[in-house]
Short mmCIF file of C-alpha atoms and ligand atoms in Angstrom, two decimals:
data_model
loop_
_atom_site.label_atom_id
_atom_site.label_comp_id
_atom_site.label_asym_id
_atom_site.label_seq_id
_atom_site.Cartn_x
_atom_site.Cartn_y
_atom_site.Cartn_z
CA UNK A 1 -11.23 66.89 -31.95
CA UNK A 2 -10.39 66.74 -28.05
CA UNK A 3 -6.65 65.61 -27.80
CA UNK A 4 -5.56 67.16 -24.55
CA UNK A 5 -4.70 65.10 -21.35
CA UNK A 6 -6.03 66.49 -17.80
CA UNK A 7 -3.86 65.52 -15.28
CA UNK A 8 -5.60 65.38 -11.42
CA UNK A 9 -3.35 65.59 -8.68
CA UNK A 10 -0.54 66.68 -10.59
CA UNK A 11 1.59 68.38 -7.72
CA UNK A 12 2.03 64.92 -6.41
CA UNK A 13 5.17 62.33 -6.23
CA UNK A 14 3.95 60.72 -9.40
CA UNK A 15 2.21 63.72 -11.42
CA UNK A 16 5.35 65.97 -11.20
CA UNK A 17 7.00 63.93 -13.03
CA UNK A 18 4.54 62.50 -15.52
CA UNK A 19 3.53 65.81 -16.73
CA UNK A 20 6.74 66.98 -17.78
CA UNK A 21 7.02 63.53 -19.81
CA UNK A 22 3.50 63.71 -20.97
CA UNK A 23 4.38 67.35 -22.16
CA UNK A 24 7.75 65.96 -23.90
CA UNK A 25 6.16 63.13 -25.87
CA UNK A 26 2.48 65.21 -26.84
CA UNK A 27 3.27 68.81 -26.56
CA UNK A 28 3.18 71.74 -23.70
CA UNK A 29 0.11 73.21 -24.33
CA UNK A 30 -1.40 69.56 -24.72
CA UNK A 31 -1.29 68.93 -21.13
CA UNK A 32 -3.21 70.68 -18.12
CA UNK A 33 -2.18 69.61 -15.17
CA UNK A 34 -4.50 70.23 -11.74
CA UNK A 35 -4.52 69.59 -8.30
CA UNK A 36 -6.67 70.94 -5.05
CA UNK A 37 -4.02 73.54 -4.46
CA UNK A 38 -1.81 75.96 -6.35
CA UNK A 39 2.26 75.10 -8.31
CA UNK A 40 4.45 76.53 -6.84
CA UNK A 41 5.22 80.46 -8.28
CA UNK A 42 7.20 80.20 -11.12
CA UNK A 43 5.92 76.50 -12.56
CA UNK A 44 5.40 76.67 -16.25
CA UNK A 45 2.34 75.46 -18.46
CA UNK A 46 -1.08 75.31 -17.84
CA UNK A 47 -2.90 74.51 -14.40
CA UNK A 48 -6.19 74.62 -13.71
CA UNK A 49 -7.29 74.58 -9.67
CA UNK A 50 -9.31 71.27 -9.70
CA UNK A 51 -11.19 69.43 -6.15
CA UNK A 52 -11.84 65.88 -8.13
CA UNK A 53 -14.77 66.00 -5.86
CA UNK A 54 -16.13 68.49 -7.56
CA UNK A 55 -18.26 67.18 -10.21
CA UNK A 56 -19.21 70.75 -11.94
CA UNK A 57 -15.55 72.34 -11.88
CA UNK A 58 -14.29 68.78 -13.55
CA UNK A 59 -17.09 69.06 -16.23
CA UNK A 60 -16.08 72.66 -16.64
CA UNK A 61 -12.43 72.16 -16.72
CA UNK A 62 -12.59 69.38 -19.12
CA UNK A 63 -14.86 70.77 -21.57
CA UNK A 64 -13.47 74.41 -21.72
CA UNK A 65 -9.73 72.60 -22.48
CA UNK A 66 -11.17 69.90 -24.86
CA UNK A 67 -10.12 67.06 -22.82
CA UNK A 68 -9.68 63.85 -24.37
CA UNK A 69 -7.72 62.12 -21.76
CA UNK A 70 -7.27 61.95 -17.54
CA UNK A 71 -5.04 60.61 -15.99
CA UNK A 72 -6.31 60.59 -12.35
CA UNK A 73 -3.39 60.71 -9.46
CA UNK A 74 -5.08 62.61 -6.66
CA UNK A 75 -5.73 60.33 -4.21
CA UNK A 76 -4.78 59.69 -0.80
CA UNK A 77 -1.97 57.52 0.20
CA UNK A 78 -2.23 54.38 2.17
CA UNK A 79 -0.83 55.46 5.33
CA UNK A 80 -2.83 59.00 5.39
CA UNK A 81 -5.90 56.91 3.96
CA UNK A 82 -5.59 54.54 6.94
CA UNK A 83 -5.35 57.52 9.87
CA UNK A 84 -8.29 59.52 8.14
CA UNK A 85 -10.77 56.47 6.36
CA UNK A 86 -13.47 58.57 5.83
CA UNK A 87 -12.22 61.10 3.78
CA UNK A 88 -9.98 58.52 1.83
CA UNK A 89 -13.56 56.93 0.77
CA UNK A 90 -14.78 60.35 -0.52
CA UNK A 91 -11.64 61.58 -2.18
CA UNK A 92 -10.47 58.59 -3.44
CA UNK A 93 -14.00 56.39 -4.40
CA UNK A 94 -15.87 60.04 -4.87
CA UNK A 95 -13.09 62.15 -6.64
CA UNK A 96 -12.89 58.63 -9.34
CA UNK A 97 -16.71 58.02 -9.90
CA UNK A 98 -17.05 61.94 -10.85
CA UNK A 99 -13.94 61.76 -12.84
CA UNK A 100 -15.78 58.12 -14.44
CA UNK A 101 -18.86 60.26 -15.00
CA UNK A 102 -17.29 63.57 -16.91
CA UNK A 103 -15.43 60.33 -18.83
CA UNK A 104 -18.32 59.16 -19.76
CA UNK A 105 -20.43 62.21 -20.96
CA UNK A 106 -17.14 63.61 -22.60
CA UNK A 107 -16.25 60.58 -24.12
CA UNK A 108 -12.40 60.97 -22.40
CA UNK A 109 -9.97 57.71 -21.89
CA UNK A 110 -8.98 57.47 -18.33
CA UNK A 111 -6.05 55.93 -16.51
CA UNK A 112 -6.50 55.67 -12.68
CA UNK A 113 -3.69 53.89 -11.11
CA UNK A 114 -4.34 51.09 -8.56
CA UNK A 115 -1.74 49.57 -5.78
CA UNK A 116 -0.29 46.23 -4.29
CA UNK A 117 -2.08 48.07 -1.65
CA UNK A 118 -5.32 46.30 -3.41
CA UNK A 119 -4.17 42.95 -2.26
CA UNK A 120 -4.70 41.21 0.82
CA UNK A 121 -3.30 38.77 3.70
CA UNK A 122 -5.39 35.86 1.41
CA UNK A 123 -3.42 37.06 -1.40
CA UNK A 124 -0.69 34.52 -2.03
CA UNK A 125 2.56 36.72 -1.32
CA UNK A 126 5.16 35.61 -4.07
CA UNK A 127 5.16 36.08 -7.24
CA UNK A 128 1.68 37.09 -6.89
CA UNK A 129 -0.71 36.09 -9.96
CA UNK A 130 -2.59 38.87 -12.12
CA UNK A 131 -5.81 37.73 -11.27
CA UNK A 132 -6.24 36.35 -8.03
CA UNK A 133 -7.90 37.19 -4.47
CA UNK A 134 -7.97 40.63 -3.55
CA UNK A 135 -9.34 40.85 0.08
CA UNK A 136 -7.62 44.04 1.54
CA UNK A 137 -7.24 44.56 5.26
CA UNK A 138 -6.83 49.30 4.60
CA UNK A 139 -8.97 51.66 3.70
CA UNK A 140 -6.59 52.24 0.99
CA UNK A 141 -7.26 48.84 -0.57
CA UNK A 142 -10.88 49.21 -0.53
CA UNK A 143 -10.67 51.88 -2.50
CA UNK A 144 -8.27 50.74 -4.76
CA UNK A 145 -9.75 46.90 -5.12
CA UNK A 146 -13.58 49.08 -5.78
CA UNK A 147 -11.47 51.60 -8.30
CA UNK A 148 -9.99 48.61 -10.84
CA UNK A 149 -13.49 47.30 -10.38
CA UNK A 150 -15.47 50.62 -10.98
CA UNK A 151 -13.09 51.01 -13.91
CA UNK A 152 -14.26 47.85 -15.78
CA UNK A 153 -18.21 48.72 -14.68
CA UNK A 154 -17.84 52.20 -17.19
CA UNK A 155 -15.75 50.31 -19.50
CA UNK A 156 -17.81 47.18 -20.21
CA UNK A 157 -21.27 49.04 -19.43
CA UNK A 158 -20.65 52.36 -20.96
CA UNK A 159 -17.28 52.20 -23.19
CA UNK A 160 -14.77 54.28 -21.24
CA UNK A 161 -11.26 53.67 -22.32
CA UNK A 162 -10.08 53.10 -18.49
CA UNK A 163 -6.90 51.68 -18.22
CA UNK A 164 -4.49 51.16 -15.54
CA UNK A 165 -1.53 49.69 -13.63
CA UNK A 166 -0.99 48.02 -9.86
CA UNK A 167 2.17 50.35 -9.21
CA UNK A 168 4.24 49.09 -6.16
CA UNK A 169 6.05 51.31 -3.80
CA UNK A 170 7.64 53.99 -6.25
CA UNK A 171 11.27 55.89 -5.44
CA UNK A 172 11.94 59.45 -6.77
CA UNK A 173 14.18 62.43 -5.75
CA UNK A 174 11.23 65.12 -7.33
CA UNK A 175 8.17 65.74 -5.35
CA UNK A 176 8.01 64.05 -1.98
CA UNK A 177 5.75 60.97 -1.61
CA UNK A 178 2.64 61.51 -0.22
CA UNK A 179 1.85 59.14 2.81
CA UNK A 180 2.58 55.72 1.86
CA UNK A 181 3.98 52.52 3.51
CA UNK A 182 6.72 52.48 1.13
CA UNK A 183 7.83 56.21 2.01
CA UNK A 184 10.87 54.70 3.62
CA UNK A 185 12.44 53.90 0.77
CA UNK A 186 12.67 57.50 -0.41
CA UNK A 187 13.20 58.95 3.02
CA UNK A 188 16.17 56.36 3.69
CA UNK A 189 18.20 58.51 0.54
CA UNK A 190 17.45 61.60 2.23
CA UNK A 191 18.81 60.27 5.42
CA UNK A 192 21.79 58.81 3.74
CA UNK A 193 22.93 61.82 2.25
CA UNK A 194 22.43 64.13 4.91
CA UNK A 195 23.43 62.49 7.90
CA UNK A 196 24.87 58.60 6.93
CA UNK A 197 22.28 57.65 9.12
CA UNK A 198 18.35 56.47 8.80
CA UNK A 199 15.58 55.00 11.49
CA UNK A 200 13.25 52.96 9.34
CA UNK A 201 9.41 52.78 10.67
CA UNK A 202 9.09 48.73 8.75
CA UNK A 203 11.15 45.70 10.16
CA UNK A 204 14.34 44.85 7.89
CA UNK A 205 13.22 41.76 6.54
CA UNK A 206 10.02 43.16 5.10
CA UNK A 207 9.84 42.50 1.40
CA UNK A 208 8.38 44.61 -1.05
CA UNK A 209 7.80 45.34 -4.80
CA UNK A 210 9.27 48.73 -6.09
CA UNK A 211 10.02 50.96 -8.76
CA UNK A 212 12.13 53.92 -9.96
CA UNK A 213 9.97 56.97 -11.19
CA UNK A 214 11.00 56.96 -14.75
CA UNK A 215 9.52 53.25 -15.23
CA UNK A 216 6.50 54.08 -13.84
CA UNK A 217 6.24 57.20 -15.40
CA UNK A 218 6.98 54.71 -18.93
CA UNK A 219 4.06 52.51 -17.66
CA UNK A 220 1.24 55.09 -17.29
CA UNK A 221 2.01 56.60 -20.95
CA UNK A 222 2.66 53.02 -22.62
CA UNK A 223 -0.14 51.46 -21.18
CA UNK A 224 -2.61 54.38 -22.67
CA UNK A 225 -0.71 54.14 -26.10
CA UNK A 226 -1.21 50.32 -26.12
CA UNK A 227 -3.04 48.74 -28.83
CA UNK A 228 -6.71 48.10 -27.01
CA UNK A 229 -6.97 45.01 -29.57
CA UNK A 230 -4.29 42.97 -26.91
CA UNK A 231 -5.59 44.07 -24.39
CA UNK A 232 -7.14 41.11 -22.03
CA UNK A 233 -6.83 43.24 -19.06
CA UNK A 234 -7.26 46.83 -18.23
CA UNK A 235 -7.85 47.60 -14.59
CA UNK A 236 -5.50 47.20 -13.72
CA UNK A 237 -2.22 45.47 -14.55
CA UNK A 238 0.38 44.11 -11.89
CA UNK A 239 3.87 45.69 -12.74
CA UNK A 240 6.85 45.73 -10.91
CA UNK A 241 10.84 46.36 -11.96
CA UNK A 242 12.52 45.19 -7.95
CA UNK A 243 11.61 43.90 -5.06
CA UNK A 244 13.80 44.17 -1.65
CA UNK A 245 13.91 44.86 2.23
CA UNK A 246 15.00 47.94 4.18
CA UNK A 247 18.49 46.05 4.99
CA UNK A 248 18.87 45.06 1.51
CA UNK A 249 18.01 48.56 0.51
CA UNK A 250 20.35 49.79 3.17
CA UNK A 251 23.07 47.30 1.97
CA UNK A 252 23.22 48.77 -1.50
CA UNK A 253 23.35 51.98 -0.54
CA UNK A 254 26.15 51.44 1.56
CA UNK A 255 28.04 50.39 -1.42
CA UNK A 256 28.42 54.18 -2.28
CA UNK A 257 27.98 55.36 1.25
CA UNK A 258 30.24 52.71 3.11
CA UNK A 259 29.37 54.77 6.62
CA UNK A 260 25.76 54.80 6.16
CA UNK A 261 24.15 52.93 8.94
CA UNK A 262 20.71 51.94 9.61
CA UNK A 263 18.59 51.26 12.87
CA UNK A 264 14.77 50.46 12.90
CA UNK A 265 11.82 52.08 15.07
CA UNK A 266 8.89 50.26 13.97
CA UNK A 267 5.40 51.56 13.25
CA UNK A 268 2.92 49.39 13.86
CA UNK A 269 0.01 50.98 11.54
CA UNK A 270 2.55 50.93 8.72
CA UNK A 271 4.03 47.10 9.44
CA UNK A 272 0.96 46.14 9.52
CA UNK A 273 -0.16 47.51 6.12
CA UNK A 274 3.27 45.80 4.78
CA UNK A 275 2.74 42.69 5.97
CA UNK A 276 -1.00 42.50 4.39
CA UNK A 277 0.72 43.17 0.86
CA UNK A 278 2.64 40.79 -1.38
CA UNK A 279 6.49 40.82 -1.72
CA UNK A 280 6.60 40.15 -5.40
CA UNK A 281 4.08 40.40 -8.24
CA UNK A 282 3.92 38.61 -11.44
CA UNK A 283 3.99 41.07 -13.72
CA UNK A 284 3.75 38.65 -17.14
CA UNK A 285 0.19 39.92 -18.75
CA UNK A 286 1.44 43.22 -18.60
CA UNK A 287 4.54 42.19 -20.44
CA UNK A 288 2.70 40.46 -22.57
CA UNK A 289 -0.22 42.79 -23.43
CA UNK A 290 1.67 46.16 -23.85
CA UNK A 291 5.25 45.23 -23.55
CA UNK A 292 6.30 45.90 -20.32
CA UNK A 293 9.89 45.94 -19.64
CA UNK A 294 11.10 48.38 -16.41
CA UNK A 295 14.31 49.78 -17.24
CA UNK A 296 16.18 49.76 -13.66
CA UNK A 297 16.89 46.61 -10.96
CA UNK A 298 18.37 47.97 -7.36
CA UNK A 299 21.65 48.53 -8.24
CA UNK A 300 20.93 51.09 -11.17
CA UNK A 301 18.08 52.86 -8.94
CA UNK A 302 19.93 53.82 -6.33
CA UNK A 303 23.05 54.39 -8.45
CA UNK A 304 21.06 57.11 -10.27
CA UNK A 305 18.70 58.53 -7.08
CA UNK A 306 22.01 58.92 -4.94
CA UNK A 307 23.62 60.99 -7.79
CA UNK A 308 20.43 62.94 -8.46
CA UNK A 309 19.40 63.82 -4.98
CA UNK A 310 22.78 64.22 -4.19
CA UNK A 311 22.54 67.28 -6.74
CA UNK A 312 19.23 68.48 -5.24
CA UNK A 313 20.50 68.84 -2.11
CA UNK A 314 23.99 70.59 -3.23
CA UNK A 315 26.10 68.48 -1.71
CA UNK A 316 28.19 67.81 -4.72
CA UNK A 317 31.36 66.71 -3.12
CA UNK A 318 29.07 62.79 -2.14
CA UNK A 319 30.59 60.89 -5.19
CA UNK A 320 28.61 57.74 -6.35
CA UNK A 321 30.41 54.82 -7.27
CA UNK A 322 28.80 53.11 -10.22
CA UNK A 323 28.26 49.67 -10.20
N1 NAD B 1 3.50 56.94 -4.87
C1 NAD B 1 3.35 55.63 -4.79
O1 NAD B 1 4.24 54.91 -4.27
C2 NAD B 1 2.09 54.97 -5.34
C3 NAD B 1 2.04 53.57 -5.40
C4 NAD B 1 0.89 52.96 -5.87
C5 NAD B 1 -0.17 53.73 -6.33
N2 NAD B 1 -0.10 55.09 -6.27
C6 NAD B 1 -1.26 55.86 -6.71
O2 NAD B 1 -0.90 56.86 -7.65
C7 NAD B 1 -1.74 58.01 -7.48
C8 NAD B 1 -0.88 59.24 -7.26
O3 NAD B 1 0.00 59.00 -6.18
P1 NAD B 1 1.09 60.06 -5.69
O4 NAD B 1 2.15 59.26 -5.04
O5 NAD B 1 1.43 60.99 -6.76
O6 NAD B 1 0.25 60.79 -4.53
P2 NAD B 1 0.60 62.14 -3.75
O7 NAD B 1 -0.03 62.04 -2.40
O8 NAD B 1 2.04 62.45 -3.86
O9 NAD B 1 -0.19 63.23 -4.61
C9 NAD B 1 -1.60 63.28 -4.64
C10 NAD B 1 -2.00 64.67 -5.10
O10 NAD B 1 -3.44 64.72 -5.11
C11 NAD B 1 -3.83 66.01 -4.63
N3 NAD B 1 -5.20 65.90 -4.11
C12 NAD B 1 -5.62 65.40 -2.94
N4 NAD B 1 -6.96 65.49 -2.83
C13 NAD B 1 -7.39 66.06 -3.99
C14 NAD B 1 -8.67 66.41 -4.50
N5 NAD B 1 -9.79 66.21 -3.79
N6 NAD B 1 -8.74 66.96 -5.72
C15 NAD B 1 -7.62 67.17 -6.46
N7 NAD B 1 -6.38 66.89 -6.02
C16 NAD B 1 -6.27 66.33 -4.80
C17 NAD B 1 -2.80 66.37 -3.58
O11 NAD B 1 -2.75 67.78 -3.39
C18 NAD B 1 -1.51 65.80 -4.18
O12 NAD B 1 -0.81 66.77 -4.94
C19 NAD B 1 -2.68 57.66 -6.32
O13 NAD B 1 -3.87 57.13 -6.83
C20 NAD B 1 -1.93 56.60 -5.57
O14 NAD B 1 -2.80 55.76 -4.84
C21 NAD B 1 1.02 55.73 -5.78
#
């Protein structure tokens, strides 16, 4: 019986965090997690060097571990996807069909995780529905509207278990993110704590969804354990735990850090990404589905992110105040 979970593009943001989880709730040995380059010395479990573009060492891989289920993170990032288009369609439409292919003759589940990023300027921008117009204006989108859509192909036409989630802009003090339009929201704690000061690249009034690592690391795993009978969707579901703007961001964080001050420098490849995505989703089928239910709003993210990183980066004597 194959029961292990291959994780691609596990050095990332999200994977460094979701195979330590994974490996909590199924067992260490259970989970191999891969990416296109090597852990760092000294990281613990099993790896396996894995290009997702590489249809014969993901075959390999996945039958030599008995691989039942892959969760697919590598990727690239909106930003990086949008400076270098090409090789975003490759690695991120070529590295998904292969790992939709070894799915398919292995008989594995997949989750592949799709974006607001997917949505467009036709989208309508609040509270946006589950199903509605996806138009994208990025390379990024393109790839992610095709993914949810490639998804259902090998699900309806071949029986794939593919599942997956629209994640918004996620926050984490772990692995750095990787080239996305919502990096500022992770580089703004960084900035806080080291130097009370931060130069956002989006305009302070643009809104968008978020979400703390540990509810989107909750989503990935409880939308593979849901019960496929209630399932009415599958690729992929809108979920989403806040939504805010870099001076809202800024103003929360100067509730701890009353010095911290902000000042904008605006990138026009990046606002222009953020404006073509919604500022809220409407996250109700996944709620109703599989149960979602994010466990942190603004305050309690950045509560527990300036106390973490704080940590990380030794500087023990910056005291959070909970609120
Ligand atoms: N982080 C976010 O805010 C966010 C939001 C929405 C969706 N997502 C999606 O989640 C997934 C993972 O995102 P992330 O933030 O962890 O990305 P990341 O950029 O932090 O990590 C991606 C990983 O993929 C690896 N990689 C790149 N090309 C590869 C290849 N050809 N073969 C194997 N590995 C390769 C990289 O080395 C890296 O470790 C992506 O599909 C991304 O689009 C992320």
């Amino acid at each position: 019986m194959k029961t292990k979970i291959l994780v691609t593009g596990a050095l990332g943001q999200i994977g460094s965090e979701l195979v330590p989880a994974l490996r909590a709730v199924y067992g260490e040995d259970q989970v191999v997690a891969s990416d296109i380059r090597m852990p760092p010395r000294g990281t613990e479990g099993p790896f396996e060097l894995v290009d997702t573009t590489n249809l014969r060492q993901l075959t390999e891989v996945a039958r030599r571990n008995g691989v039942g289920t892959i969760y697919h993170l590598a990727a690239l990032l909106s930003a990086v996807a949008e400076s270098k288009p090409q090789v975003a369609w490759d690695v991120n439409m070529g590295g998904l069909y292969r790992v939709l292919e070894v799915a398919r003759e292995s008989r594995c589940a997949v989750f592949h995780p799709s974006s607001i990023g997917a949505f467009g300027p036709g989208t309508p921008r609040d509270l946006t529905p589950q199903d509605t117009v996806q138009r994208p204006t990025t390379m990024y989108g393109v790839t992610k509207v095709a993914g949810e859509l490639l998804c259902d192909y090998y699900h309806h036409r071949f029986g794939v278990d593919t599942r997956g989630v629209r994640f918004p802009g996620l926050i984490s003090y772990g692995a750095p993110p990787g080239g996305g339009t919502t990096d500022y929201a992770v580089e703004i704690f960084y900035e806080a704590l080291r130097h009370e000061h931060y130069t956002c690249f989006l305009e302070p009034d643009t809104r968008l969804d978020m979400m703390y690592m540990p509810d989107a690391v909750k989503a990935a795993i409880d939308v593979m354990e849901a019960d496929p009978a209630r399932l009415v969707h599958r690729n992929a579901f809108n979920v989403t735990a806040m939504n805010f703007t870099p001076e809202e961001l800024a103003a929360a964080i100067r509730k701890h850090l009353p010095g911290f001050r902000i000042d904008y420098q605006v990138d026009p490849m990046r606002q222009a990404i953020a404006d073509s995505w919604p500022s809220s989703l409407d996250d109700s089928a996944a709620r109703a589905e599989w149960g979602w239910s994010p466990a942190y709003n603004l305050d309690a993210m950045v509560a527990d992110m300036l106390e973490n990183l704080g940590n990380k980066l030794r500087q023990p004597e910056i005291r959070t105040r909970r609120t």
